[in-house]
Amino acid sequence: MQLEALIFDVDGTLADTERDGHRVAFNQSFAEAGLDWNWSVDQYGELLAITGGKERMRHYIQQHDPDFESPRPDQDLTAFIGGLHAAKTRFYTQLLAAGQIPLRRGVRRLIDAARADNLRLAIATTTTPANVEALLVHSLAPESMDWFEVIGAGDVVANKKPGSDIYDLVLQELGLEASACLAFEDSRNGILSSLGANLKTIITTNHYTESHNFEGAALVADQLGEPDAPMTVQHGGFEGYRCVDMTLLRELHRQT
Ligand code: XBP
Ligand code: MG
C-alpha cells in the first residue's frame, strides 16, 4: 500500500502547548471567574491523563473539590464548566495570537517536505477546533488551515482519546485505509487512540510524556529534529537518521 497521508496530533506534537499554553489559560479563566483554583506545572501533568479541557475540569472538581457547586444560579455545573472552558479558549487563543507558542523543531520542515511530495495532510486532536485554527494561523502560516484536508478536533466524537474515534473519523473523511497513512503523536492517550485505528505511529516525546509507555510505536524520538539539530531516537531503529524526513517515513512505512 502506497503512503498517501500524514495525520498529526496537535498538543504536544505540533507544538509544546500544554505547560505554558493551555495550563496558563486554564489558570487565567479560574482567576477571571474568582475561583481559587491554580494548576501548578506538576499538578497539570497529572491532570493531562484526562483528555479534553471540560472533562479535565470536571475530573479536577470530583478529585479536589467534590462539594463544589456552580456559583451561578442560572447555570448548573455542566453549564458553568462550559462557560469556564469558553473563557479558557479565549485566553488560549490570545496566547497563540501573541506568538507565545512556537511549533516544535522539525514540524514546519516535515510539513513542507510532505506537501512537496504531494502527501495529503490531516489533523486528529482532542483540543477545541478554535485552538487548532489559532495555532495553525499564528504559528505555522496564515493560510495553513487549507493545507490540512481534514481537521478532526474536539467534541465531534463521543469518545475522545484514548478512544480511536477521532482517528477513525479522520480516516473515514480521507477515504483512506490506515495502512496508507502514518500518525504522529506525543502521549500514551494519543498512541492508544492511533493504534486503536491501526495506524503506524511516530512518537515525539515532551516534558510531560517522556516517561509514558509507547509500546507499539514504530518510532520514539525526542523530536522530529533538523539536519543541524539531530533528534535522539529512543526506540525503533533509524539511528542513522538525524531527523524525521520523508526518506525515513517512506522506509518506516514500507516496514511491516
Ligand atoms: C490534548 C488535550 C486537550 C488540551 C486542551 O489534545 O487533551 O484537551 O489539553 O484543549 P491532543 P481543550 O494531544 O489530542 O491535541 O481545552 O480545548 O480540550
Ligand atoms: Mg497530544
PDB file of N, CA and C in Angstrom, residues 20-57:
ATOM      1  N   ASP A  20       2.903  25.845  29.070  1.00  0.00           N
ATOM      2  CA  ASP A  20       2.911  27.314  29.034  1.00  0.00           C
ATOM      3  C   ASP A  20       1.751  27.903  28.235  1.00  0.00           C
ATOM      4  N   GLY A  21       0.903  27.006  27.707  1.00  0.00           N
ATOM      5  CA  GLY A  21      -0.237  27.484  26.915  1.00  0.00           C
ATOM      6  C   GLY A  21      -1.547  27.139  27.590  1.00  0.00           C
ATOM      7  N   HIS A  22      -2.003  25.907  27.395  1.00  0.00           N
ATOM      8  CA  HIS A  22      -3.303  25.517  27.967  1.00  0.00           C
ATOM      9  C   HIS A  22      -3.347  25.716  29.487  1.00  0.00           C
ATOM     10  N   ARG A  23      -2.288  25.275  30.167  1.00  0.00           N
ATOM     11  CA  ARG A  23      -2.289  25.377  31.640  1.00  0.00           C
ATOM     12  C   ARG A  23      -2.449  26.831  32.096  1.00  0.00           C
ATOM     13  N   VAL A  24      -1.727  27.730  31.454  1.00  0.00           N
ATOM     14  CA  VAL A  24      -1.797  29.164  31.786  1.00  0.00           C
ATOM     15  C   VAL A  24      -3.200  29.697  31.509  1.00  0.00           C
ATOM     16  N   ALA A  25      -3.784  29.277  30.398  1.00  0.00           N
ATOM     17  CA  ALA A  25      -5.133  29.744  30.030  1.00  0.00           C
ATOM     18  C   ALA A  25      -6.185  29.219  31.001  1.00  0.00           C
ATOM     19  N   PHE A  26      -6.034  27.959  31.418  1.00  0.00           N
ATOM     20  CA  PHE A  26      -6.956  27.449  32.448  1.00  0.00           C
ATOM     21  C   PHE A  26      -6.872  28.334  33.694  1.00  0.00           C
ATOM     22  N   ASN A  27      -5.653  28.604  34.166  1.00  0.00           N
ATOM     23  CA  ASN A  27      -5.487  29.398  35.397  1.00  0.00           C
ATOM     24  C   ASN A  27      -6.026  30.823  35.230  1.00  0.00           C
ATOM     25  N   GLN A  28      -5.872  31.380  34.041  1.00  0.00           N
ATOM     26  CA  GLN A  28      -6.424  32.720  33.785  1.00  0.00           C
ATOM     27  C   GLN A  28      -7.960  32.682  33.851  1.00  0.00           C
ATOM     28  N   SER A  29      -8.557  31.605  33.345  1.00  0.00           N
ATOM     29  CA  SER A  29     -10.029  31.527  33.375  1.00  0.00           C
ATOM     30  C   SER A  29     -10.527  31.332  34.797  1.00  0.00           C
ATOM     31  N   PHE A  30      -9.750  30.583  35.606  1.00  0.00           N
ATOM     32  CA  PHE A  30     -10.157  30.402  37.018  1.00  0.00           C
ATOM     33  C   PHE A  30     -10.099  31.755  37.758  1.00  0.00           C
ATOM     34  N   ALA A  31      -9.045  32.503  37.512  1.00  0.00           N
ATOM     35  CA  ALA A  31      -8.882  33.804  38.192  1.00  0.00           C
ATOM     36  C   ALA A  31      -9.994  34.760  37.770  1.00  0.00           C
ATOM     37  N   GLU A  32     -10.301  34.767  36.475  1.00  0.00           N
ATOM     38  CA  GLU A  32     -11.353  35.664  35.975  1.00  0.00           C
ATOM     39  C   GLU A  32     -12.705  35.332  36.605  1.00  0.00           C
ATOM     40  N   ALA A  33     -12.911  34.025  36.900  1.00  0.00           N
ATOM     41  CA  ALA A  33     -14.194  33.606  37.496  1.00  0.00           C
ATOM     42  C   ALA A  33     -14.181  33.737  39.019  1.00  0.00           C
ATOM     43  N   GLY A  34     -13.052  34.205  39.572  1.00  0.00           N
ATOM     44  CA  GLY A  34     -12.968  34.395  41.027  1.00  0.00           C
ATOM     45  C   GLY A  34     -12.784  33.099  41.803  1.00  0.00           C
ATOM     46  N   LEU A  35     -12.286  32.054  41.104  1.00  0.00           N
ATOM     47  CA  LEU A  35     -12.029  30.760  41.760  1.00  0.00           C
ATOM     48  C   LEU A  35     -10.607  30.734  42.283  1.00  0.00           C
ATOM     49  N   ASP A  36     -10.378  30.019  43.394  1.00  0.00           N
ATOM     50  CA  ASP A  36      -9.009  29.959  43.942  1.00  0.00           C
ATOM     51  C   ASP A  36      -8.242  28.760  43.406  1.00  0.00           C
ATOM     52  N   TRP A  37      -8.730  28.163  42.317  1.00  0.00           N
ATOM     53  CA  TRP A  37      -8.000  27.052  41.696  1.00  0.00           C
ATOM     54  C   TRP A  37      -6.803  27.600  40.938  1.00  0.00           C
ATOM     55  N   ASN A  38      -5.645  26.883  41.082  1.00  0.00           N
ATOM     56  CA  ASN A  38      -4.476  27.262  40.287  1.00  0.00           C
ATOM     57  C   ASN A  38      -3.660  26.011  40.025  1.00  0.00           C
ATOM     58  N   TRP A  39      -3.604  25.581  38.788  1.00  0.00           N
ATOM     59  CA  TRP A  39      -2.951  24.319  38.439  1.00  0.00           C
ATOM     60  C   TRP A  39      -1.450  24.531  38.248  1.00  0.00           C
ATOM     61  N   SER A  40      -0.631  23.918  39.135  1.00  0.00           N
ATOM     62  CA  SER A  40       0.838  24.010  39.005  1.00  0.00           C
ATOM     63  C   SER A  40       1.293  23.158  37.822  1.00  0.00           C
ATOM     64  N   VAL A  41       2.541  23.325  37.439  1.00  0.00           N
ATOM     65  CA  VAL A  41       3.094  22.550  36.320  1.00  0.00           C
ATOM     66  C   VAL A  41       2.971  21.058  36.603  1.00  0.00           C
ATOM     67  N   ASP A  42       3.355  20.652  37.815  1.00  0.00           N
ATOM     68  CA  ASP A  42       3.294  19.216  38.136  1.00  0.00           C
ATOM     69  C   ASP A  42       1.861  18.708  38.227  1.00  0.00           C
ATOM     70  N   GLN A  43       0.991  19.511  38.873  1.00  0.00           N
ATOM     71  CA  GLN A  43      -0.408  19.083  39.024  1.00  0.00           C
ATOM     72  C   GLN A  43      -1.055  18.941  37.654  1.00  0.00           C
ATOM     73  N   TYR A  44      -0.736  19.875  36.746  1.00  0.00           N
ATOM     74  CA  TYR A  44      -1.311  19.800  35.398  1.00  0.00           C
ATOM     75  C   TYR A  44      -0.829  18.539  34.683  1.00  0.00           C
ATOM     76  N   GLY A  45       0.425  18.160  34.939  1.00  0.00           N
ATOM     77  CA  GLY A  45       0.932  16.922  34.332  1.00  0.00           C
ATOM     78  C   GLY A  45       0.087  15.720  34.730  1.00  0.00           C
ATOM     79  N   GLU A  46      -0.382  15.717  35.971  1.00  0.00           N
ATOM     80  CA  GLU A  46      -1.276  14.624  36.424  1.00  0.00           C
ATOM     81  C   GLU A  46      -2.633  14.724  35.720  1.00  0.00           C
ATOM     82  N   LEU A  47      -3.130  15.960  35.641  1.00  0.00           N
ATOM     83  CA  LEU A  47      -4.480  16.180  35.077  1.00  0.00           C
ATOM     84  C   LEU A  47      -4.525  15.870  33.583  1.00  0.00           C
ATOM     85  N   LEU A  48      -3.372  15.871  32.919  1.00  0.00           N
ATOM     86  CA  LEU A  48      -3.349  15.590  31.474  1.00  0.00           C
ATOM     87  C   LEU A  48      -3.755  14.155  31.165  1.00  0.00           C
ATOM     88  N   ALA A  49      -3.843  13.328  32.211  1.00  0.00           N
ATOM     89  CA  ALA A  49      -4.327  11.949  31.988  1.00  0.00           C
ATOM     90  C   ALA A  49      -5.760  11.965  31.455  1.00  0.00           C
ATOM     91  N   ILE A  50      -6.474  13.060  31.759  1.00  0.00           N
ATOM     92  CA  ILE A  50      -7.849  13.221  31.276  1.00  0.00           C
ATOM     93  C   ILE A  50      -7.808  14.119  30.044  1.00  0.00           C
ATOM     94  N   THR A  51      -8.236  13.604  28.911  1.00  0.00           N
ATOM     95  CA  THR A  51      -8.188  14.428  27.700  1.00  0.00           C
ATOM     96  C   THR A  51      -9.462  15.278  27.620  1.00  0.00           C
ATOM     97  N   GLY A  52      -9.346  16.420  26.986  1.00  0.00           N
ATOM     98  CA  GLY A  52     -10.486  17.327  26.867  1.00  0.00           C
ATOM     99  C   GLY A  52     -10.517  18.284  28.044  1.00  0.00           C
ATOM    100  N   GLY A  53     -10.531  19.571  27.749  1.00  0.00           N
ATOM    101  CA  GLY A  53     -10.464  20.567  28.829  1.00  0.00           C
ATOM    102  C   GLY A  53     -11.678  20.542  29.740  1.00  0.00           C
ATOM    103  N   LYS A  54     -12.863  20.372  29.166  1.00  0.00           N
ATOM    104  CA  LYS A  54     -14.088  20.342  30.005  1.00  0.00           C
ATOM    105  C   LYS A  54     -14.078  19.113  30.892  1.00  0.00           C
ATOM    106  N   GLU A  55     -13.664  17.969  30.306  1.00  0.00           N
ATOM    107  CA  GLU A  55     -13.584  16.722  31.061  1.00  0.00           C
ATOM    108  C   GLU A  55     -12.522  16.836  32.152  1.00  0.00           C
ATOM    109  N   ARG A  56     -11.423  17.535  31.831  1.00  0.00           N
ATOM    110  CA  ARG A  56     -10.324  17.692  32.789  1.00  0.00           C
ATOM    111  C   ARG A  56     -10.781  18.530  33.988  1.00  0.00           C
ATOM    112  N   MET A  57     -11.538  19.593  33.737  1.00  0.00           N
ATOM    113  CA  MET A  57     -12.022  20.442  34.833  1.00  0.00           C
ATOM    114  C   MET A  57     -13.017  19.676  35.698  1.00  0.00           C
TER     115      MET A  57
END
